[in-house]
């Protein structure tokens, strides 16, 4: 085989079984090199992210999702001051159902639900409208934008406790706005909503809107700055007025921002607890309670852990009912 060459007629030499000499030679050559085993260092580098994330992942599984399942389990027991392992069925939910529709006078749970509807609707609607309005103003490239933007965003850096205490001082009739105006000579002015059980929930709305509207403004401003300017110029050339420009082009393009802001605000509204406590201490006779305040009161103060757990599960289901459609719409649009 040394020095073998093709015959003059161009045909390859063949062996007895019909295989060509060239195919036999090439079949004996290893085309793929042997794979070298990864070193210990490379293995550690690959495993390092998993090692770093494993503790936080385990803590999240246990202390978030584990306690969610534990709360659901307690809502079907007869737990009072301490957890009970005796399953009694949906008795706690039946009590909440009765307190919602059959109680006379209205129960604290009914008051919490009504307040949640009032607070949630006004809080979300005003924050969206005010945030969009402020974003449109700042998008006009006005002077001092760099100063105004942090001023609007600053309240979001404060905790709900600080916000509640500050607005409590401001709205207190004997200490804040009313007392100041009386000292200035306007003695006929009265603003005692924080002491009035029929209006105290609206003071929670005022404080909540003051804190969150700047953050929503920043979301809308980012969306406005991301709109292609050529679209705006083309609409202006076609004769669109400023109102038509925002109504037919800008606001429809901000739909994802609206949806994201709604999810954030709805989540903040449902879990609001410390703002109500710091601002109104629950209001006169619990008139400012939200479901979160009801849950805490019945779980830790009235020794009705099953009822408190049931109310917490209802709050969780409300959040899930809001977030799941949002995630579904986002995941459905991505493949497109």
Coordinates of C-alpha atoms in Angstrom, one line a residue:
X1 CA 0.0 0.0 0.0
X2 CA 3.0 2.3 0.3
X3 CA 3.0 4.8 -2.5
X4 CA -0.3 3.5 -3.8
X5 CA -1.8 5.6 -6.6
X6 CA -5.0 5.5 -8.7
X7 CA -4.8 3.4 -11.9
X8 CA -4.6 5.2 -15.2
X9 CA -8.3 4.7 -15.9
X10 CA -9.2 6.7 -12.8
X11 CA -10.7 3.8 -10.9
X12 CA -9.7 3.1 -7.3
X13 CA -7.9 -0.1 -6.3
X14 CA -10.3 -2.4 -4.5
X15 CA -9.9 -5.2 -1.9
X16 CA -11.4 -8.6 -2.0
X17 CA -14.6 -7.5 -0.2
X18 CA -15.2 -4.7 -2.7
X19 CA -14.0 -1.7 -0.5
X20 CA -11.7 0.8 -2.0
X21 CA -8.2 1.1 -0.6
X22 CA -8.8 4.8 0.1
X23 CA -11.9 4.2 2.2
X24 CA -10.1 1.6 4.2
X25 CA -7.3 4.0 4.9
X26 CA -9.5 6.8 5.9
X27 CA -11.7 4.6 8.1
X28 CA -8.6 3.9 10.1
X29 CA -8.0 7.6 10.8
X30 CA -9.7 9.0 13.9
X31 CA -11.6 12.1 12.7
X32 CA -12.6 13.4 16.2
X33 CA -10.0 14.1 18.9
X34 CA -10.5 12.6 22.3
X35 CA -12.5 15.0 24.6
X36 CA -10.5 16.2 27.5
X37 CA -12.1 16.1 30.9
X38 CA -13.0 19.5 32.4
X39 CA -10.8 20.6 35.2
X40 CA -11.9 21.1 38.8
X41 CA -11.6 24.9 38.4
X42 CA -13.9 24.9 35.3
X43 CA -16.4 22.8 37.2
X44 CA -16.4 25.2 40.1
X45 CA -16.9 28.1 37.8
X46 CA -19.9 26.5 36.2
X47 CA -21.4 25.6 39.6
X48 CA -20.7 28.9 41.3
X49 CA -23.9 30.7 40.2
X50 CA -26.0 27.7 41.4
X51 CA -24.1 27.6 44.7
X52 CA -24.7 31.4 45.3
X53 CA -28.4 31.3 44.4
X54 CA -29.2 28.1 46.2
X55 CA -29.6 29.6 49.7
X56 CA -31.8 32.4 48.6
X57 CA -33.8 30.0 46.4
X58 CA -34.3 27.7 49.4
X59 CA -35.3 30.5 51.7
X60 CA -37.8 31.8 49.2
X61 CA -39.4 28.4 48.7
X62 CA -39.7 27.8 52.5
X63 CA -40.5 31.2 53.9
X64 CA -42.7 32.5 51.0
X65 CA -44.4 29.7 49.2
X66 CA -44.2 27.3 52.2
X67 CA -45.9 29.8 54.5
X68 CA -48.5 30.5 51.8
X69 CA -49.5 26.9 51.8
X70 CA -49.4 26.9 55.6
X71 CA -51.8 29.8 55.7
X72 CA -54.2 28.1 53.3
X73 CA -54.1 25.0 55.5
X74 CA -54.8 27.1 58.6
X75 CA -57.8 28.7 56.9
X76 CA -59.5 25.2 56.9
X77 CA -58.9 24.5 60.6
X78 CA -60.3 25.7 63.9
X79 CA -57.2 27.6 64.8
X80 CA -57.6 30.2 67.5
X81 CA -54.7 31.7 69.5
X82 CA -52.4 28.9 68.3
X83 CA -52.4 26.8 65.1
X84 CA -54.6 23.7 65.1
X85 CA -54.2 20.6 63.0
X86 CA -57.9 19.6 63.0
X87 CA -59.5 20.1 59.6
X88 CA -63.0 21.7 60.0
X89 CA -63.6 22.6 56.4
X90 CA -64.5 26.1 55.0
X91 CA -66.1 27.4 58.2
X92 CA -63.9 30.5 58.3
X93 CA -64.9 31.3 54.7
X94 CA -68.5 30.8 55.6
X95 CA -68.2 33.2 58.5
X96 CA -66.6 35.8 56.2
X97 CA -69.4 35.2 53.6
X98 CA -72.1 35.8 56.3
X99 CA -70.3 38.9 57.6
X100 CA -70.3 40.2 54.0
X101 CA -74.0 39.8 53.2
X102 CA -76.0 38.8 56.3
X103 CA -74.6 41.0 59.1
X104 CA -76.6 43.9 60.5
X105 CA -75.1 46.3 61.4
X106 CA -72.3 45.9 58.9
X107 CA -69.4 43.9 60.1
X108 CA -65.7 45.0 60.2
X109 CA -65.1 42.6 57.2
X110 CA -67.8 44.3 55.2
X111 CA -66.4 47.7 56.1
X112 CA -62.9 46.5 55.0
X113 CA -64.2 45.3 51.6
X114 CA -66.1 48.6 51.0
X115 CA -63.0 50.6 52.0
X116 CA -60.9 48.5 49.7
X117 CA -63.2 49.3 46.8
X118 CA -63.2 53.0 47.5
X119 CA -59.5 53.2 48.2
X120 CA -58.4 50.9 45.4
X121 CA -60.5 52.7 42.7
X122 CA -59.6 56.2 43.7
X123 CA -55.9 55.4 44.4
X124 CA -55.3 53.7 41.1
X125 CA -57.4 56.2 39.0
X126 CA -55.9 59.3 40.5
X127 CA -52.4 58.0 40.4
X128 CA -52.7 57.1 36.7
X129 CA -54.3 60.4 35.7
X130 CA -51.9 62.5 37.8
X131 CA -48.8 60.6 36.8
X132 CA -49.7 60.8 33.1
X133 CA -50.4 64.5 33.4
X134 CA -47.1 65.2 35.2
X135 CA -45.2 63.1 32.7
X136 CA -46.7 65.0 29.7
X137 CA -45.7 68.3 31.3
X138 CA -42.1 67.2 32.0
X139 CA -41.9 65.8 28.5
X140 CA -42.2 69.3 27.1
X141 CA -38.5 69.8 27.9
X142 CA -39.3 72.5 30.4
X143 CA -36.7 74.3 32.4
X144 CA -35.8 72.8 35.7
X145 CA -36.8 69.3 34.7
X146 CA -33.8 67.9 36.5
X147 CA -35.0 69.5 39.7
X148 CA -38.7 68.8 39.4
X149 CA -38.2 65.1 38.7
X150 CA -36.5 64.2 42.0
X151 CA -39.1 66.3 43.9
X152 CA -41.9 64.2 42.4
X153 CA -40.0 61.0 43.0
X154 CA -38.9 61.7 46.6
X155 CA -42.2 60.6 48.3
X156 CA -41.7 57.1 46.9
X157 CA -38.4 56.9 48.8
X158 CA -40.3 57.3 52.1
X159 CA -41.9 54.4 53.9
X160 CA -45.6 54.2 54.4
X161 CA -45.1 54.8 58.1
X162 CA -43.3 58.1 57.5
X163 CA -45.9 59.1 55.0
X164 CA -48.8 58.3 57.4
X165 CA -47.3 60.1 60.3
X166 CA -46.5 63.2 58.2
X167 CA -50.0 63.4 56.8
X168 CA -51.5 62.7 60.2
X169 CA -49.9 65.8 61.5
X170 CA -50.9 67.8 58.5
X171 CA -54.6 66.7 58.6
X172 CA -55.1 66.8 62.3
X173 CA -57.7 69.6 63.0
X174 CA -55.9 70.7 66.2
X175 CA -52.4 70.7 64.8
X176 CA -52.2 70.9 61.0
X177 CA -53.9 72.6 58.1
X178 CA -57.1 73.6 59.9
X179 CA -55.3 75.1 62.9
X180 CA -52.9 77.0 60.7
X181 CA -55.7 78.6 58.7
X182 CA -57.5 79.5 61.9
X183 CA -54.4 81.3 63.1
X184 CA -54.3 83.2 59.8
X185 CA -57.9 84.4 60.4
X186 CA -59.9 81.9 58.3
X187 CA -61.9 80.7 61.3
X188 CA -64.7 79.3 59.2
X189 CA -62.5 76.7 57.5
X190 CA -63.0 73.1 58.7
X191 CA -61.3 70.0 57.5
X192 CA -61.9 67.1 60.0
X193 CA -61.9 64.2 57.6
X194 CA -59.4 62.3 59.6
X195 CA -61.7 62.3 62.6
X196 CA -64.9 61.6 60.6
X197 CA -65.7 57.9 60.1
X198 CA -67.5 58.6 56.8
X199 CA -64.5 60.5 55.2
X200 CA -61.5 59.0 56.9
X201 CA -60.8 56.5 54.1
X202 CA -60.4 59.5 51.7
X203 CA -57.5 60.8 53.8
X204 CA -55.8 57.5 53.2
X205 CA -56.4 58.0 49.4
X206 CA -54.8 61.5 49.7
X207 CA -51.7 60.2 51.4
X208 CA -51.3 57.2 49.1
X209 CA -51.7 59.3 45.9
X210 CA -49.1 61.8 47.2
X211 CA -46.6 59.0 47.7
X212 CA -47.1 56.9 44.5
X213 CA -48.0 59.4 41.8
X214 CA -44.4 60.5 41.3
X215 CA -43.3 56.9 40.7
X216 CA -46.1 56.5 38.1
X217 CA -45.0 59.7 36.5
X218 CA -41.5 58.3 36.1
X219 CA -42.9 55.2 34.4
X220 CA -45.0 57.3 32.0
X221 CA -42.1 59.7 31.3
X222 CA -39.9 56.7 30.3
X223 CA -42.6 55.5 28.0
X224 CA -43.0 59.0 26.4
X225 CA -39.3 59.3 25.8
X226 CA -39.3 55.9 24.1
X227 CA -41.9 56.9 21.4
X228 CA -40.4 57.4 18.0
X229 CA -40.4 61.1 17.2
X230 CA -41.0 60.5 13.5
X231 CA -44.5 59.2 14.2
X232 CA -45.3 62.4 16.1
X233 CA -43.9 64.6 13.3
X234 CA -45.9 62.7 10.6
X235 CA -49.1 63.1 12.6
X236 CA -48.5 66.8 13.0
X237 CA -47.8 67.2 9.3
X238 CA -51.1 65.4 8.6
X239 CA -52.9 68.1 10.6
X240 CA -53.4 66.4 14.0
X241 CA -54.0 68.6 16.9
X242 CA -52.2 68.2 20.2
X243 CA -55.3 66.6 21.8
X244 CA -55.7 64.2 18.8
X245 CA -52.0 63.4 18.9
X246 CA -52.1 62.2 22.5
X247 CA -55.5 60.6 22.3
X248 CA -54.9 58.6 19.1
X249 CA -51.2 58.0 19.1
X250 CA -49.4 58.6 22.4
X251 CA -51.8 57.1 24.9
X252 CA -52.4 53.9 22.8
X253 CA -48.7 53.4 22.5
X254 CA -48.4 53.7 26.3
X255 CA -50.8 50.7 26.8
X256 CA -48.0 48.5 28.3
X257 CA -47.1 51.3 30.7
X258 CA -50.7 51.6 31.8
X259 CA -50.9 47.9 32.4
X260 CA -47.7 47.8 34.4
X261 CA -48.6 50.8 36.5
X262 CA -52.0 49.3 37.2
X263 CA -50.4 46.0 38.4
X264 CA -48.1 47.9 40.7
X265 CA -50.8 50.2 42.1
X266 CA -53.2 47.3 42.7
X267 CA -50.6 45.4 44.5
X268 CA -49.8 48.3 46.7
X269 CA -53.5 49.0 47.4
X270 CA -54.3 45.4 48.4
X271 CA -51.4 45.1 50.8
X272 CA -51.6 48.6 52.4
X273 CA -51.5 48.2 56.1
X274 CA -48.9 50.5 57.7
X275 CA -50.3 53.6 55.9
X276 CA -53.7 53.1 57.5
X277 CA -52.2 52.4 60.9
X278 CA -49.8 55.3 60.9
X279 CA -52.3 57.8 59.4
X280 CA -55.6 56.9 61.2
X281 CA -54.8 54.1 63.7
X282 CA -57.7 52.3 62.0
X283 CA -60.0 55.2 62.1
X284 CA -62.9 55.8 64.5
X285 CA -64.3 52.4 65.3
X286 CA -62.2 50.7 62.6
X287 CA -63.9 52.8 59.9
X288 CA -60.6 53.0 57.9
X289 CA -59.8 49.3 58.0
X290 CA -58.7 47.5 54.8
X291 CA -58.6 43.7 54.5
X292 CA -54.9 43.7 55.6
X293 CA -55.9 45.5 58.8
X294 CA -58.8 43.0 59.4
X295 CA -56.4 40.1 58.9
X296 CA -53.9 41.4 61.4
X297 CA -56.5 42.3 64.0
X298 CA -58.3 38.9 63.9
X299 CA -55.1 36.8 63.7
X300 CA -53.0 38.5 66.4
X301 CA -55.4 40.4 68.6
X302 CA -58.8 38.7 68.6
X303 CA -57.3 35.1 68.6
X304 CA -59.2 34.1 65.4
X305 CA -56.3 32.7 63.4
X306 CA -58.5 30.7 61.1
X307 CA -60.6 33.7 60.1
X308 CA -57.5 35.8 59.7
X309 CA -55.9 33.1 57.5
X310 CA -59.0 33.0 55.4
X311 CA -59.0 36.7 54.8
X312 CA -55.3 36.5 53.9
X313 CA -56.1 33.8 51.3
X314 CA -58.8 36.0 49.8
X315 CA -56.3 38.8 49.5
X316 CA -53.9 36.5 47.8
X317 CA -56.6 35.3 45.4
X318 CA -57.4 38.9 44.6
X319 CA -53.7 39.6 43.7
X320 CA -53.5 36.4 41.7
X321 CA -56.7 37.4 39.8
X322 CA -54.9 40.6 38.8
X323 CA -51.5 39.4 38.0
X324 CA -52.3 36.1 36.1
X325 CA -54.1 37.8 33.2
X326 CA -51.3 40.3 33.0
X327 CA -48.7 37.6 32.8
X328 CA -50.8 35.6 30.3
X329 CA -51.1 38.6 28.0
X330 CA -47.4 39.3 28.2
X331 CA -46.4 35.7 27.4
X332 CA -48.9 35.5 24.6
X333 CA -47.6 38.6 22.9
X334 CA -43.9 37.6 23.1
X335 CA -44.1 34.7 20.6
X336 CA -45.8 37.1 18.1

